[in-house]
Amino acid sequence: MKLREIFATNLRRLRHASGLSQEELAHRAGLNRNYVGLLERAANSPTLDTIERLATELAVEPVRFFDKPAGH
Amino acid sequence: MKLREIFATNLRRLRHASGLSQEELAHRAGLNRNYVGLLERAANSPTLDTIERLATELAVEPVRFFDKPAGH
């Protein structure tokens, strides 16, 4: 499983856990809504700065985006 | 401590542990040597794809780049 796929899976999981829509999360993190969708489909490779902003808005440690999904 | 600073500290530590120079690591990972220097000074924010390539060449799990340095 590629790193961006692990990230994508965790981003979607953590965003759902927060109750935020893609649009809400994008707005809070200063990102384009479509870009959040791309990240959740592993279609783009975010920078560390973007990862940090997403972690801040989701109130999680950045390392949580790298947890390996069960079964991998 | 910003995420890119944590990354920078760990990149330098793991590279030293591997015995590779910045130039050798850059060559193996298909990156510019100056870029590896920028990353180790937290002067640039790498993408996940770049982080994955560096982890592969250093033979570490990508999550090791996010270990918090002692004292932080």
Tab-separated table of N, CA, C and O in Angstrom, chain B residues 8-70:
chain	number	residue	atom	x	y	z
B	8	ALA	N	12.767	17.298	9.426
B	8	ALA	CA	14.157	17.659	9.109
B	8	ALA	C	15.134	16.992	10.081
B	8	ALA	O	16.161	16.431	9.679
B	9	THR	N	14.799	17.064	11.366
B	9	THR	CA	15.663	16.480	12.397
B	9	THR	C	15.795	14.969	12.203
B	9	THR	O	16.895	14.410	12.293
B	10	ASN	N	14.679	14.325	11.913
B	10	ASN	CA	14.715	12.871	11.738
B	10	ASN	C	15.395	12.470	10.435
B	10	ASN	O	16.108	11.456	10.396
B	11	LEU	N	15.192	13.251	9.392
B	11	LEU	CA	15.848	12.933	8.118
B	11	LEU	C	17.364	12.949	8.306
B	11	LEU	O	18.071	12.023	7.892
B	12	ARG	N	17.860	13.989	8.961
B	12	ARG	CA	19.303	14.090	9.169
B	12	ARG	C	19.808	12.935	10.038
B	12	ARG	O	20.829	12.310	9.742
B	13	ARG	N	19.062	12.635	11.110
B	13	ARG	CA	19.447	11.553	12.018
B	13	ARG	C	19.472	10.195	11.291
B	13	ARG	O	20.436	9.428	11.406
B	14	LEU	N	18.436	9.927	10.515
B	14	LEU	CA	18.339	8.634	9.834
B	14	LEU	C	19.359	8.535	8.699
B	14	LEU	O	19.901	7.465	8.438
B	15	ARG	N	19.606	9.649	8.037
B	15	ARG	CA	20.627	9.636	6.983
B	15	ARG	C	22.004	9.366	7.583
B	15	ARG	O	22.768	8.556	7.058
B	16	HIS	N	22.316	10.043	8.670
B	16	HIS	CA	23.602	9.780	9.321
B	16	HIS	C	23.704	8.319	9.747
B	16	HIS	O	24.747	7.681	9.585
B	17	ALA	N	22.626	7.785	10.293
B	17	ALA	CA	22.632	6.386	10.744
B	17	ALA	C	22.888	5.435	9.576
B	17	ALA	O	23.465	4.362	9.747
B	18	SER	N	22.447	5.836	8.388
B	18	SER	CA	22.624	4.980	7.206
B	18	SER	C	24.035	5.094	6.631
B	18	SER	O	24.432	4.278	5.794
B	19	GLY	N	24.752	6.140	7.035
B	19	GLY	CA	26.090	6.350	6.512
B	19	GLY	C	26.127	7.019	5.151
B	19	GLY	O	27.196	7.158	4.550
B	20	LEU	N	24.974	7.462	4.655
B	20	LEU	CA	24.923	8.110	3.338
B	20	LEU	C	25.164	9.608	3.468
B	20	LEU	O	24.736	10.242	4.436
B	21	SER	N	25.834	10.169	2.472
B	21	SER	CA	25.939	11.633	2.376
B	21	SER	C	24.632	12.166	1.792
B	21	SER	O	23.824	11.422	1.240
B	22	GLN	N	24.458	13.492	1.910
B	22	GLN	CA	23.287	14.104	1.269
B	22	GLN	C	23.287	13.793	-0.225
B	22	GLN	O	22.248	13.503	-0.812
B	23	GLU	N	24.454	13.866	-0.818
B	23	GLU	CA	24.556	13.652	-2.258
B	23	GLU	C	24.182	12.209	-2.631
B	23	GLU	O	23.465	11.972	-3.613
B	24	GLU	N	24.668	11.258	-1.842
B	24	GLU	CA	24.352	9.848	-2.134
B	24	GLU	C	22.857	9.572	-1.965
B	24	GLU	O	22.239	8.896	-2.792
B	25	LEU	N	22.315	10.086	-0.880
B	25	LEU	CA	20.883	9.862	-0.649
B	25	LEU	C	20.061	10.508	-1.764
B	25	LEU	O	19.113	9.898	-2.286
B	26	ALA	N	20.415	11.723	-2.127
B	26	ALA	CA	19.688	12.429	-3.190
B	26	ALA	C	19.734	11.626	-4.488
B	26	ALA	O	18.714	11.435	-5.154
B	27	HIS	N	20.910	11.132	-4.816
B	27	HIS	CA	21.060	10.366	-6.056
B	27	HIS	C	20.165	9.123	-6.027
B	27	HIS	O	19.440	8.841	-6.992
B	28	ARG	N	20.226	8.392	-4.938
B	28	ARG	CA	19.432	7.156	-4.853
B	28	ARG	C	17.934	7.410	-4.903
B	28	ARG	O	17.159	6.603	-5.417
B	29	ALA	N	17.517	8.534	-4.298
B	29	ALA	CA	16.081	8.829	-4.239
B	29	ALA	C	15.605	9.639	-5.446
B	29	ALA	O	14.422	9.964	-5.540
B	30	GLY	N	16.528	9.928	-6.352
B	30	GLY	CA	16.138	10.677	-7.545
B	30	GLY	C	15.824	12.134	-7.247
B	30	GLY	O	14.988	12.750	-7.913
B	31	LEU	N	16.499	12.689	-6.252
B	31	LEU	CA	16.272	14.078	-5.854
B	31	LEU	C	17.540	14.898	-6.081
B	31	LEU	O	18.638	14.349	-6.165
B	32	ASN	N	17.361	16.199	-6.127
B	32	ASN	CA	18.495	17.105	-6.222
B	32	ASN	C	19.210	17.160	-4.874
B	32	ASN	O	18.579	17.199	-3.824
B	33	ARG	N	20.547	17.184	-4.912
B	33	ARG	CA	21.291	17.209	-3.665
B	33	ARG	C	20.945	18.442	-2.819
B	33	ARG	O	20.809	18.363	-1.603
B	34	ASN	N	20.812	19.567	-3.492
B	34	ASN	CA	20.482	20.785	-2.749
B	34	ASN	C	19.128	20.663	-2.062
B	34	ASN	O	18.902	21.223	-0.986
B	35	TYR	N	18.240	19.912	-2.691
B	35	TYR	CA	16.904	19.748	-2.121
B	35	TYR	C	16.973	18.976	-0.807
B	35	TYR	O	16.286	19.321	0.171
B	36	VAL	N	17.806	17.947	-0.747
B	36	VAL	CA	17.960	17.199	0.502
B	36	VAL	C	18.501	18.122	1.600
B	36	VAL	O	18.049	18.074	2.750
B	37	GLY	N	19.422	19.003	1.230
B	37	GLY	CA	19.932	19.982	2.193
B	37	GLY	C	18.824	20.910	2.690
B	37	GLY	O	18.725	21.202	3.886
B	38	LEU	N	17.981	21.350	1.767
B	38	LEU	CA	16.859	22.213	2.153
B	38	LEU	C	15.925	21.495	3.119
B	38	LEU	O	15.466	22.063	4.108
B	39	LEU	N	15.671	20.229	2.836
B	39	LEU	CA	14.774	19.469	3.714
B	39	LEU	C	15.362	19.322	5.110
B	39	LEU	O	14.655	19.428	6.110
B	40	GLU	N	16.666	19.112	5.182
B	40	GLU	CA	17.313	18.931	6.501
B	40	GLU	C	17.408	20.249	7.262
B	40	GLU	O	17.690	20.252	8.460
B	41	ARG	N	17.199	21.361	6.585
B	41	ARG	CA	17.157	22.658	7.266
B	41	ARG	C	15.712	23.137	7.436
B	41	ARG	O	15.484	24.277	7.838
B	42	ALA	N	14.765	22.257	7.149
B	42	ALA	CA	13.336	22.584	7.276
B	42	ALA	C	12.965	23.789	6.412
B	42	ALA	O	12.030	24.530	6.731
B	43	ALA	N	13.690	23.964	5.316
B	43	ALA	CA	13.453	25.112	4.442
B	43	ALA	C	12.486	24.785	3.316
B	43	ALA	O	12.148	25.666	2.516
B	44	ASN	N	12.052	23.543	3.257
B	44	ASN	CA	11.078	23.157	2.245
B	44	ASN	C	10.158	22.099	2.845
B	44	ASN	O	10.521	21.408	3.792
B	45	SER	N	8.975	21.999	2.280
B	45	SER	CA	7.953	21.083	2.781
B	45	SER	C	7.761	19.973	1.759
B	45	SER	O	7.133	20.188	0.724
B	46	PRO	N	8.313	18.791	2.003
B	46	PRO	CA	8.265	17.729	0.986
B	46	PRO	C	6.873	17.126	0.858
B	46	PRO	O	6.056	17.192	1.778
B	47	THR	N	6.627	16.525	-0.288
B	47	THR	CA	5.368	15.802	-0.483
B	47	THR	C	5.492	14.385	0.076
B	47	THR	O	6.594	13.883	0.316
B	48	LEU	N	4.336	13.754	0.242
B	48	LEU	CA	4.328	12.363	0.714
B	48	LEU	C	5.107	11.447	-0.215
B	48	LEU	O	5.770	10.518	0.245
B	49	ASP	N	5.022	11.700	-1.522
B	49	ASP	CA	5.747	10.837	-2.460
B	49	ASP	C	7.255	10.945	-2.241
B	49	ASP	O	7.977	9.938	-2.307
B	50	THR	N	7.728	12.152	-1.985
B	50	THR	CA	9.152	12.341	-1.704
B	50	THR	C	9.538	11.665	-0.389
B	50	THR	O	10.585	11.007	-0.288
B	51	ILE	N	8.693	11.813	0.614
B	51	ILE	CA	8.951	11.179	1.914
B	51	ILE	C	9.050	9.665	1.742
B	51	ILE	O	9.915	9.009	2.321
B	52	GLU	N	8.167	9.118	0.917
B	52	GLU	CA	8.188	7.673	0.698
B	52	GLU	C	9.486	7.238	0.023
B	52	GLU	O	10.064	6.207	0.384
B	53	ARG	N	9.937	8.020	-0.940
B	53	ARG	CA	11.187	7.657	-1.624
B	53	ARG	C	12.367	7.709	-0.663
B	53	ARG	O	13.248	6.831	-0.682
B	54	LEU	N	12.395	8.717	0.178
B	54	LEU	CA	13.487	8.826	1.156
B	54	LEU	C	13.439	7.660	2.143
B	54	LEU	O	14.476	7.075	2.484
B	55	ALA	N	12.238	7.316	2.588
B	55	ALA	CA	12.099	6.201	3.539
B	55	ALA	C	12.591	4.900	2.900
B	55	ALA	O	13.280	4.099	3.541
B	56	THR	N	12.237	4.706	1.639
B	56	THR	CA	12.661	3.485	0.938
B	56	THR	C	14.181	3.399	0.881
B	56	THR	O	14.770	2.359	1.188
B	57	GLU	N	14.816	4.502	0.500
B	57	GLU	CA	16.280	4.476	0.366
B	57	GLU	C	16.984	4.367	1.710
B	57	GLU	O	18.090	3.825	1.784
B	58	LEU	N	16.357	4.855	2.762
B	58	LEU	CA	16.954	4.745	4.096
B	58	LEU	C	16.518	3.462	4.806
B	58	LEU	O	16.958	3.188	5.931
B	59	ALA	N	15.650	2.698	4.142
B	59	ALA	CA	15.179	1.415	4.685
B	59	ALA	C	14.537	1.582	6.061
B	59	ALA	O	14.799	0.833	6.999
B	60	VAL	N	13.685	2.617	6.154
B	60	VAL	CA	12.933	2.829	7.398
B	60	VAL	C	11.449	2.977	7.064
B	60	VAL	O	11.077	3.274	5.924
B	61	GLU	N	10.615	2.771	8.063
B	61	GLU	CA	9.190	3.052	7.896
B	61	GLU	C	9.013	4.574	7.834
B	61	GLU	O	9.642	5.300	8.612
B	62	PRO	N	8.160	5.068	6.932
B	62	PRO	CA	7.963	6.521	6.826
B	62	PRO	C	7.608	7.182	8.160
B	62	PRO	O	7.987	8.322	8.416
B	63	VAL	N	6.919	6.451	9.003
B	63	VAL	CA	6.494	7.036	10.279
B	63	VAL	C	7.681	7.434	11.159
B	63	VAL	O	7.545	8.288	12.039
B	64	ARG	N	8.840	6.864	10.890
B	64	ARG	CA	10.042	7.216	11.668
B	64	ARG	C	10.429	8.680	11.465
B	64	ARG	O	11.097	9.269	12.317
B	65	PHE	N	10.003	9.279	10.362
B	65	PHE	CA	10.299	10.696	10.127
B	65	PHE	C	9.483	11.616	11.033
B	65	PHE	O	9.697	12.829	11.042
B	66	PHE	N	8.537	11.034	11.755
B	66	PHE	CA	7.648	11.853	12.591
B	66	PHE	C	7.850	11.602	14.071
B	66	PHE	O	7.076	12.078	14.899
B	67	ASP	N	8.886	10.853	14.405
B	67	ASP	CA	9.225	10.668	15.816
B	67	ASP	C	9.593	12.024	16.403
B	67	ASP	O	10.371	12.778	15.804
B	68	LYS	N	9.044	12.305	17.580
B	68	LYS	CA	9.384	13.590	18.197
B	68	LYS	C	10.767	13.521	18.825
B	68	LYS	O	11.042	12.613	19.623
B	69	PRO	N	11.625	14.473	18.468
B	69	PRO	CA	12.956	14.495	19.064
B	69	PRO	C	12.863	14.636	20.585
B	69	PRO	O	11.928	15.251	21.104
B	70	ALA	N	13.822	14.075	21.281
B	70	ALA	CA	13.849	14.153	22.741
B	70	ALA	C	13.818	15.617	23.176
B	70	ALA	O	14.468	16.472	22.573
